[in-house]
XYZ file of C-alpha atoms in Angstrom:
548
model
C 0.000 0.000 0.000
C 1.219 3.348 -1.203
C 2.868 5.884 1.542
C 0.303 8.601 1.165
C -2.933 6.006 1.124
C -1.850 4.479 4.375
C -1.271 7.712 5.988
C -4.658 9.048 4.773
C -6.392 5.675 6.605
C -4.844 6.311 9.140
C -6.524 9.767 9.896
C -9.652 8.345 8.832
C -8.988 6.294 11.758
C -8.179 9.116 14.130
C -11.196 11.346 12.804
C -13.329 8.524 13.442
C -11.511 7.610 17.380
C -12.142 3.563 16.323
C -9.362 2.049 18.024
C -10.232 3.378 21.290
C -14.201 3.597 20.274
C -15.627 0.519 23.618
C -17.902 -1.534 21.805
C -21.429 -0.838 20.819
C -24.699 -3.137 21.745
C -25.911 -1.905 18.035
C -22.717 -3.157 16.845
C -22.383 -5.760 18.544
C -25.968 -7.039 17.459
C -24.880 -6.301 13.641
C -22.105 -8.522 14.221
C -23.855 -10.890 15.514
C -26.076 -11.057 12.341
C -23.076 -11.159 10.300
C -22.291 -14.635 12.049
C -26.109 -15.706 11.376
C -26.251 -14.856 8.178
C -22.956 -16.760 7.034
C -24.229 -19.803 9.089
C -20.626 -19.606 11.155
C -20.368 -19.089 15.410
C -17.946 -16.661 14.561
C -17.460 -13.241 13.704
C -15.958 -9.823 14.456
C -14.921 -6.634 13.590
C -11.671 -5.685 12.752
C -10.184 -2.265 12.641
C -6.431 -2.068 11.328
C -4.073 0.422 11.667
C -0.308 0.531 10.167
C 1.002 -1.683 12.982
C -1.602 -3.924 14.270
C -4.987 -5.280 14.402
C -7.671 -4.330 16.503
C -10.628 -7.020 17.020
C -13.084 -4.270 18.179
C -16.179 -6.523 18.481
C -16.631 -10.573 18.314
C -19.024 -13.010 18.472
C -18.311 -16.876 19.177
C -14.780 -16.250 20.901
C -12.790 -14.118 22.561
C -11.103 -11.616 20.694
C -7.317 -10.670 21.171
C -5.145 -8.242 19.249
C -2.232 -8.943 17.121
C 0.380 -7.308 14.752
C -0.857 -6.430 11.301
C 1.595 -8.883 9.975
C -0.202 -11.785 11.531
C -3.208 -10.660 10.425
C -5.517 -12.384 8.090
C -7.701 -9.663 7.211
C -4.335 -7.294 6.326
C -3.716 -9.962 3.281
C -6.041 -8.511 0.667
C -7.283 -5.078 2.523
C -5.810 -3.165 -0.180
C -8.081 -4.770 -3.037
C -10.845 -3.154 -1.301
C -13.101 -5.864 -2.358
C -14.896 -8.823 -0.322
C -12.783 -11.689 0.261
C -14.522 -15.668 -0.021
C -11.443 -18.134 1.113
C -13.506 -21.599 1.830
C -10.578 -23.255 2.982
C -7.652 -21.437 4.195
C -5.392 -24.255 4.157
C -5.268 -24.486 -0.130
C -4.566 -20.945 -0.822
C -0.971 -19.978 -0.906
C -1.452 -16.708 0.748
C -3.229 -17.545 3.855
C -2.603 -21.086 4.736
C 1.203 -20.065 6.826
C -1.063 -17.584 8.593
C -0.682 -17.925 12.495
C -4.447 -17.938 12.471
C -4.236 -20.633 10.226
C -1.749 -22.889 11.529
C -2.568 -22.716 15.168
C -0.407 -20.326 16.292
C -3.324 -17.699 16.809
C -6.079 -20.224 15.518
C -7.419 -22.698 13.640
C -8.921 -21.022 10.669
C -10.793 -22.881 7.780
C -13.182 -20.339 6.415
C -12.547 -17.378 6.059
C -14.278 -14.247 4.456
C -14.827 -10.237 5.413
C -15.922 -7.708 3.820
C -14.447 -4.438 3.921
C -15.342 -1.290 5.722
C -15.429 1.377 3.262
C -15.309 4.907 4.582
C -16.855 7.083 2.502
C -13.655 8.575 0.979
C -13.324 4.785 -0.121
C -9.849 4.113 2.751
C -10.342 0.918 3.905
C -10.348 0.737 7.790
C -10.856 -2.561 8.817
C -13.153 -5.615 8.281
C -16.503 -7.234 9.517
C -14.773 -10.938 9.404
C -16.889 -14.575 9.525
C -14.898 -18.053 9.804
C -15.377 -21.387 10.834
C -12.835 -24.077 11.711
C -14.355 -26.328 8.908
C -14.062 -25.185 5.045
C -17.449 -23.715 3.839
C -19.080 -21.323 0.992
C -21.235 -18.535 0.762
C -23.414 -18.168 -1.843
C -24.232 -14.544 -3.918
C -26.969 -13.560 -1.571
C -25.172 -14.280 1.708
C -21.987 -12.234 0.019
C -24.190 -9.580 -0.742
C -25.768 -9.537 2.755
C -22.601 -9.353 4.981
C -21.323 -6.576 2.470
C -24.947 -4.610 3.775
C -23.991 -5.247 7.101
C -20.493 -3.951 6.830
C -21.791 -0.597 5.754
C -23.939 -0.845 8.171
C -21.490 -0.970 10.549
C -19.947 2.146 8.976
C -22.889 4.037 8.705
C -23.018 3.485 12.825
C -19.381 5.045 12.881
C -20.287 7.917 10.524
C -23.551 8.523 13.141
C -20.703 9.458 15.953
C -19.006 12.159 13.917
C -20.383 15.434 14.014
C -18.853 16.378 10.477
C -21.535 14.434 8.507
C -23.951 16.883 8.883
C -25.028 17.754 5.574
C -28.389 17.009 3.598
C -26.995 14.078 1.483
C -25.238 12.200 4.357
C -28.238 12.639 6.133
C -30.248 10.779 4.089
C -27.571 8.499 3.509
C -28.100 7.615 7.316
C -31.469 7.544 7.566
C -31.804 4.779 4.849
C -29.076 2.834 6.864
C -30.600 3.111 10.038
C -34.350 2.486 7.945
C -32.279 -0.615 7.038
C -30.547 -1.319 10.839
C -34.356 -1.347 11.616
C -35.175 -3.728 9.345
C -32.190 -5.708 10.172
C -33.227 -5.759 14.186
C -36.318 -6.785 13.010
C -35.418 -10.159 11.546
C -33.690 -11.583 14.725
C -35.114 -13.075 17.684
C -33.422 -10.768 20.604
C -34.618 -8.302 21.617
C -32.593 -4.944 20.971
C -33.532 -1.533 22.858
C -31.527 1.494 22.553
C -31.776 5.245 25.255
C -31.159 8.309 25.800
C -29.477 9.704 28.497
C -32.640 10.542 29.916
C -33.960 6.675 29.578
C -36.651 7.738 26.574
C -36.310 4.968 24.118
C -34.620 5.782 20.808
C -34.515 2.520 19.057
C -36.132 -1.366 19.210
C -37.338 -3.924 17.055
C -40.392 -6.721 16.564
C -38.667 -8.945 19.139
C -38.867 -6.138 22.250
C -41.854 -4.732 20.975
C -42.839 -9.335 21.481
C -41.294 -9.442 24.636
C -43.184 -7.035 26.761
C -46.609 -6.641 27.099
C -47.765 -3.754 27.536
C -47.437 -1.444 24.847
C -43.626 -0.303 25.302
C -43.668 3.545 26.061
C -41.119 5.220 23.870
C -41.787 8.424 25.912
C -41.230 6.742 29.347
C -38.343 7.823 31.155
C -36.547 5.047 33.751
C -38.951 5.901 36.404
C -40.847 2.564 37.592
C -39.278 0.840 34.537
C -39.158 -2.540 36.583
C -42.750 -2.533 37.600
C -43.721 -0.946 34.300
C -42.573 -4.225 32.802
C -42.547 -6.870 34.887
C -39.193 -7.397 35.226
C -37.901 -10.058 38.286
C -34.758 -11.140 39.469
C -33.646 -14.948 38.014
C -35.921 -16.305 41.309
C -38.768 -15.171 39.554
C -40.194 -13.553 42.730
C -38.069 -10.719 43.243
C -38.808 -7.725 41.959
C -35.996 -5.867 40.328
C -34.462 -2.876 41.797
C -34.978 0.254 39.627
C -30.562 0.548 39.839
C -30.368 -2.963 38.730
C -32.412 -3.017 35.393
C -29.401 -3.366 32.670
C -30.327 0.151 31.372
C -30.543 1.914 33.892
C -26.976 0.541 35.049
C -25.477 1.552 32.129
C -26.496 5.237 32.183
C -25.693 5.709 35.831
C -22.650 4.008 35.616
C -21.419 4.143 32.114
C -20.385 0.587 32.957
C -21.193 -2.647 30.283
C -23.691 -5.225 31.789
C -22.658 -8.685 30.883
C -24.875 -11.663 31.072
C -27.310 -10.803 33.524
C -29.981 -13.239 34.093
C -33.607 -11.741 34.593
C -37.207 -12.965 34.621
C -39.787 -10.921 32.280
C -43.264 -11.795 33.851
C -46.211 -10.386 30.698
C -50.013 -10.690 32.017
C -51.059 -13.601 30.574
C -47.615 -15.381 29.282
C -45.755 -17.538 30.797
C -42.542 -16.099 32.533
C -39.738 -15.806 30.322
C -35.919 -16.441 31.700
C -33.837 -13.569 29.728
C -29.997 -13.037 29.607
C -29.144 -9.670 28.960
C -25.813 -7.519 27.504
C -26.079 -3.149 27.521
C -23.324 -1.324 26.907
C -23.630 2.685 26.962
C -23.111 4.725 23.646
C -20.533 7.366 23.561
C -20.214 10.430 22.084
C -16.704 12.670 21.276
C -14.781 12.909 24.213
C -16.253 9.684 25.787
C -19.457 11.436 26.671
C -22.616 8.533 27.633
C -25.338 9.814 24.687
C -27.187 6.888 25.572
C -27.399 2.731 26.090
C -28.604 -0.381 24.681
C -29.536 -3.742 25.612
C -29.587 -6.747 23.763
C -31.916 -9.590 25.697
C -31.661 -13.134 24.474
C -34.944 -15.592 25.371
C -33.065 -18.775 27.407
C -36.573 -20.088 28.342
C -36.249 -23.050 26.455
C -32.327 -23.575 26.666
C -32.324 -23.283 30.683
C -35.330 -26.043 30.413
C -34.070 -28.106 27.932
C -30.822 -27.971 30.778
C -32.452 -28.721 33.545
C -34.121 -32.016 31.767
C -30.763 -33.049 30.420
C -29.190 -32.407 34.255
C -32.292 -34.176 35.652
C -31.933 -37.307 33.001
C -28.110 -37.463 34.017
C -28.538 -37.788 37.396
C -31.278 -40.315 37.055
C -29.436 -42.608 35.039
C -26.322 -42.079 36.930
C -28.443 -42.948 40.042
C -30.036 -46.224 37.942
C -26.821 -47.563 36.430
C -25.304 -47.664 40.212
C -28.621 -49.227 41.069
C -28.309 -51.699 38.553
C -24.765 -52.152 39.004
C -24.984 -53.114 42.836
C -28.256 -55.495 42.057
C -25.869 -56.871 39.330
C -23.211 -57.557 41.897
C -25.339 -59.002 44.356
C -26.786 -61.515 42.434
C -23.835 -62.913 41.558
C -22.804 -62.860 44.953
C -25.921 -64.590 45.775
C -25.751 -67.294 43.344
C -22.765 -67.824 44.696
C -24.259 -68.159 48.234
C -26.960 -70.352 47.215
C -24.716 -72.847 45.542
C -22.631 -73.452 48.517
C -24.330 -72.402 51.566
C -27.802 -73.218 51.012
C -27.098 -76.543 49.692
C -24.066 -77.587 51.868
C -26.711 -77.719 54.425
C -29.464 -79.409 52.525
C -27.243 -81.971 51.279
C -26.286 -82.774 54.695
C -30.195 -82.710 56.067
C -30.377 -85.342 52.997
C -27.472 -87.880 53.658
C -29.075 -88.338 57.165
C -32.161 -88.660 56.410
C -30.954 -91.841 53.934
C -29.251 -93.300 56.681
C -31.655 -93.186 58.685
C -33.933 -94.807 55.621
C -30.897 -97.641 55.821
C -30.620 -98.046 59.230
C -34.104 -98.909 59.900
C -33.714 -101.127 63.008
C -30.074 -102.664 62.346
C -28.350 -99.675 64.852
C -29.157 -98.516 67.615
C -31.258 -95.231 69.092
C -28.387 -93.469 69.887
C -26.785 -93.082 66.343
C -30.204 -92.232 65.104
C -30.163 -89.519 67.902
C -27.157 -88.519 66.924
C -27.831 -88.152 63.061
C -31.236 -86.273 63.506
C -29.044 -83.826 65.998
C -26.494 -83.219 62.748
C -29.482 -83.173 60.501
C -31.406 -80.438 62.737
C -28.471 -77.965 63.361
C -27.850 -78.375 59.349
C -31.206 -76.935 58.922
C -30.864 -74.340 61.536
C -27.445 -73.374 59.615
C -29.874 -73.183 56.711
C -32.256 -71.006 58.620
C -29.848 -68.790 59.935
C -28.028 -67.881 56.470
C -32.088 -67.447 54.982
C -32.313 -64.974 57.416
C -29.069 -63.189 57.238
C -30.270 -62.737 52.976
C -33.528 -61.758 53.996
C -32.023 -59.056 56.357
C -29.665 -57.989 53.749
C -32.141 -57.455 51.307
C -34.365 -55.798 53.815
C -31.805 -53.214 54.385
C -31.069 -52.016 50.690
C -34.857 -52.038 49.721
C -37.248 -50.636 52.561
C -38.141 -47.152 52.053
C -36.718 -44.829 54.582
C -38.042 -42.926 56.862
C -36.627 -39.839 59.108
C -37.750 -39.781 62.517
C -35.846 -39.021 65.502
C -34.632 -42.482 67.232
C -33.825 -42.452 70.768
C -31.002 -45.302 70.431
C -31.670 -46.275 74.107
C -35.117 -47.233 73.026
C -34.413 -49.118 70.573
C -31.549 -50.841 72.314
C -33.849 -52.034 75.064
C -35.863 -53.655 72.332
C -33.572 -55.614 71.078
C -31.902 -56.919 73.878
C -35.512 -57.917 74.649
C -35.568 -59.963 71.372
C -32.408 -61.264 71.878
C -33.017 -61.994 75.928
C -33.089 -65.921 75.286
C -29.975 -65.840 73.244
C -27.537 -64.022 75.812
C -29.015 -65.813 78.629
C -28.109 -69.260 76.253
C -24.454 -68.092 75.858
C -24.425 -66.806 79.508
C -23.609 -63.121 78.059
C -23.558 -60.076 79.379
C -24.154 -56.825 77.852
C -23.465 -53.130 79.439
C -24.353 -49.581 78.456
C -22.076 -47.547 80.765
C -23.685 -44.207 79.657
C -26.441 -42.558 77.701
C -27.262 -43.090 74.045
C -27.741 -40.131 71.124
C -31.206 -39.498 69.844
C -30.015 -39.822 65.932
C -32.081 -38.951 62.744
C -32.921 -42.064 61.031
C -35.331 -44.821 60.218
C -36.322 -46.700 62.964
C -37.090 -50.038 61.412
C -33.673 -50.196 59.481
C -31.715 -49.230 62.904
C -33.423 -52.066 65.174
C -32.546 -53.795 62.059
C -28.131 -52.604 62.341
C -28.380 -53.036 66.247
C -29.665 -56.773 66.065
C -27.246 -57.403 63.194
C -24.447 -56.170 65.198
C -25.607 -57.669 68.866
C -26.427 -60.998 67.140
C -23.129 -61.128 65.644
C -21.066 -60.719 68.817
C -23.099 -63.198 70.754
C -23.080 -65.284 68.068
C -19.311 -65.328 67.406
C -18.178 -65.565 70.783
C -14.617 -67.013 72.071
C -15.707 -70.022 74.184
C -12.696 -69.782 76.631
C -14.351 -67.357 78.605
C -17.230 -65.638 79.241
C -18.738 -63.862 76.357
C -18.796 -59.713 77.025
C -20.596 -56.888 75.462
C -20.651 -53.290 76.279
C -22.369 -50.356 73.944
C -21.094 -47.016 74.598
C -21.389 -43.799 72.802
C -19.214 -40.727 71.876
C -20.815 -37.753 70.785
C -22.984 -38.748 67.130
C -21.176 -42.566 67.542
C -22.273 -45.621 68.753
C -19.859 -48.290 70.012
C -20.366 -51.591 70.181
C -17.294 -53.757 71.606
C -17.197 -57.187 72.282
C -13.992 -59.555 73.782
C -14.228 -62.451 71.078
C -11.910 -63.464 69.001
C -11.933 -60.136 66.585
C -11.553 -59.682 62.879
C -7.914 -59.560 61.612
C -7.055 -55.792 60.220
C -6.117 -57.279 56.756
C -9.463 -59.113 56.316
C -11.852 -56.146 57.804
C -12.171 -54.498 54.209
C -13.904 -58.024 53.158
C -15.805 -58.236 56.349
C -17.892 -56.061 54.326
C -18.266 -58.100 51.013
C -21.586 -59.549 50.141
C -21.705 -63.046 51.415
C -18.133 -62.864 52.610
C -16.885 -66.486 53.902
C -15.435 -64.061 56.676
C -16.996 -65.379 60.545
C -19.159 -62.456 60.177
C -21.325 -63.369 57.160
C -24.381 -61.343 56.131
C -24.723 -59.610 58.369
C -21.809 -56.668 58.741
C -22.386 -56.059 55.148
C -26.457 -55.980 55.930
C -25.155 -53.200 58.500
C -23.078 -51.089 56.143
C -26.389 -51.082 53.684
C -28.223 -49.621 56.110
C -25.717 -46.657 57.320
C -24.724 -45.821 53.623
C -28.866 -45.722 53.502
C -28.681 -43.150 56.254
C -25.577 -40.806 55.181
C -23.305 -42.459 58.131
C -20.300 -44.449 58.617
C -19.220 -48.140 60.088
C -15.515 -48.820 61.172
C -14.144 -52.026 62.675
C -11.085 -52.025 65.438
C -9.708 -53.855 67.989
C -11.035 -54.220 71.569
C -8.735 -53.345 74.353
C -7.591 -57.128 75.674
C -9.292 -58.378 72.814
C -12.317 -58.353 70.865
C -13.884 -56.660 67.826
C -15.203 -52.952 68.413
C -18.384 -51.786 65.721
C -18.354 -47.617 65.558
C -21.146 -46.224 63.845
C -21.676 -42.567 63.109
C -24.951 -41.415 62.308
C -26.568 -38.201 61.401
C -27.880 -37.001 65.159
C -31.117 -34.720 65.410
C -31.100 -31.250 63.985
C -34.493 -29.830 64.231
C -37.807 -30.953 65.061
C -38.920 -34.399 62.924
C -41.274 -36.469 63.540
C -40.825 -38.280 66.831
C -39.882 -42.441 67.133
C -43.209 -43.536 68.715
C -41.304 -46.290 71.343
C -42.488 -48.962 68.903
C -40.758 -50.834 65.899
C -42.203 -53.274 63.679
C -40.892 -56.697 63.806
């Protein structure tokens, strides 16, 4: 480009103040169509001096300067002409661009029309691309080569020199046009005054609110006036809040903010809106606009998609435990269930055999074996039923007095201790905890019937429960669960001395948001602690009775 052409750009630049021009809603909106009309998620508008490029305004990403060297728009700016490059990559003159080669970015498509200042210097771009090659076709060219001038004609509005009769109507066809423009998008665009009076919005405001809009309504009540709620839908909002009304007392861009729009008679609509004030020379506010883009249906179509997650993440665990514990059942049924049944049947044939050849006391003897095979068989029908018990029954939240339920179950279990001459001890009180009280009778007979039941015979068989703060202790002196092997103490069906029943346990504390931990008695034993969540507020209260 020729000395005296670049210098003369460059004052067009410094008449018009682009490069430090903050960005424009208007423009921003333009852009925006640029990208929609191209069919791309990006756009933006470049402004180029002799040394660099300026992305003033983008759309789709986030825009960063770089040296006019690296610049893909600085290639062919001198043509003057609208540039169509559907892949970057296969023409010579772009494809070692940073932008193309990753450097910068990862540019496929690439076009931009030029922004023409009416002395015909060339002062930047409005820019579309895509990381995928692409085409435009005639009408789309012709269309983003509109909204470029567009875009100039909104620079031209700022400066004062283009006063005269012809420029004038010049404008007013291009803001006839903006109009028309606005009109064919879905958000909704309002632009200000200083005072608040309305200057400028399309078919997709004028949609949005009901009633009438007021052009000649200052910001005065503006909230009220138009229903307009914070994002809880409840909330009125504060006059100082409403994007507008921000911008002109501030001079400050609004970004994002989420806002309910509540019309007589329409559903309430969830809104997301960007203002950003309009300056004149010297930086003066001459007014603000708002863009407001309709995320009804995207915030629902989230929350479904969040709600179907978490559902199915909830169902394949679901699934994924049941999975697990019918294997671990089969596995279960073919050796404990019919260990026992198999022995129930060998003496019940020799018996068959022996008829009258042996005497009473081997039959005595057999029916004893065949009777405590059964109970074995009873006792591990039990233990499944309890397990499954305490992954399926619905819970319920009441507050449990644990001493309550304690003196239940050493009721139940009052023929057992006194059988294996036990004794068990609470030294202190118990915690009143927040939980269901079916499924903790349930964990206390678990854990109670476990300790009597695996007792050390050399002496007699000890149990004290005990509490510290939200846990409950239950320590017995027999002969304890190795460290190494508690982790499968709580395995489905573990061959561990504990069986069914610790894991039975753990169900029902993961069911209630606690914990279960196994150590070592002092002088020997195993020690249950089990946290759970104590009362904190008033529940319904545990009426003294628990179903069997």
């Amino acid at each position: 480009m020729g000395t005296d052409t670049g210098r003369r750009r460059a004052e067009e630049l410094d008449e018009y103040h682009l490069m430090d021009m903050p960005q424009a809603a208007e423009v921003e909106a333009v852009v925006r169509v640029a990208a929609a009309v191209a069919g791309v998620p990006n756009a933006s508008l470049n402004l180029l001096d002799d040394t660099r490029q300026y992305q003033h305004t983008t759309v789709g990403f986030a825009g960063r300067d770089c040296a006019r060297d690296d610049s893909m728009c600085a290639v062919r700016l001198d043509r003057g002409e609208f540039v169509h490059v559907p892949d970057a990559r296969a023409e010579p003159d772009y494809r070692e661009n940073p932008w193309v080669t990753g450097e910068l970015g990862h540019v496929r498509f690439y076009a931009s029309a030029p922004l023409l200042s009416p002395n015909g210097y060339v002062m930047g771009t409005l820019s579309v691309f895509d990381d995928v090659p692409r085409r435009l076709d005639d009408e789309q060219i012709g269309r983003l080569t509109d909204l470029a001038g567009i875009i100039v004609a909104f620079f031209e509005r700022r400066r004062h020199a283009r006063l005269s009769a012809g420029l004038r109507t010049t404008l007013t066809a291009r803001e006839e046009w903006t109009r028309t423009v606005l009109d064919s998008i879905d958000e909704a665009v309002l632009a200000v005054t200083p005072s608040g009076r309305l200057l400028l919005y399309n078919r997709a405001a004028r949609d949005m609110h009901d009633p009438e809009i007021d052009p000649d309504a200052g910001p005065e009540g503006i909230a009220n006036r138009y229903q307009l709620y914070e994002p809880d839908g409840r909330t009125l909002l504060r006059e100082e809040d409403v994007p507008l009304v921000r911008v002109l007392r501030t001079g400050e861009p609004v970004q994002g903010r989420e806002l309910v729009i509540k019309a007589p008679g329409r559903e309430p609509r969830r809104v997301r809106a960007n203002a950003r004030a309009m300056r004149g020379p010297g930086g003066v506010v001459t007014g603000a606009a708002v863009a407001l883009q309709d995320v009804t249906g995207e915030l629902s179509r989230l929350r479904i998609i969040e709600e179907a997650h978490r559902r199915l993440a909830l169902a394949n665990a679901d699934l994924r435990r049941s999975n697990a514990d019918l294997t671990d059942f089969a596995g279960a049924v073919s050796h404990d269930l019919v260990a026992p049944l198999a022995a129930v049947g060998g003496y019940l044939d020799l018996l068959d055999d022996l008829r009258d050849e042996d005497g009473p006391e081997r039959v005595t003897a057999w029916v004893e074996e065949a009777a405590r095979a059964v109970g074995r068989m009873r006792d591990l029908i039990d233990s499944l039923l309890g397990y499954a018990r305490a992954g399926s029954a619905p819970v319920r939240t009441v507050h449990v007095p644990m001493k309550e339920v304690l003196d239940h179950v050493l009721a139940d279990l009052n023929a057992e201790i006194v059988a294996a001459g036990a004794r068990v001890s609470v030294p202190g009180p118990l915690p009143t905890v927040c939980g269901d009280p079916v499924l903790i009778r349930l964990l206390l007979q678990n854990l109670l019937g476990n300790a009597l039941k695996h007792r050390r015979p050399d002496r007699p068989c000890r149990i004290e429960v005990s509490a510290d703060g939200p846990s409950l202790r239950i320590a017995d002196n027999g002969p304890g669960i190795p460290p190494s092997r508690r982790t499968q103490a709580f395995d489905m069906f573990s061959r561990r001395r504990h069986g069914i029943g610790l894991p039975s346990c753990q169900r029902i504390v993961e069911r209630h948001d606690g914990t279960i931990t196994l150590d070592d008695t002092p002088g020997g034993g195993l020690t249950v602690t089990v946290t759970l969540p104590v009362t904190d507020g008033p529940k319904s209260q545990f009426s003294g009775r628990v179903a069997d």
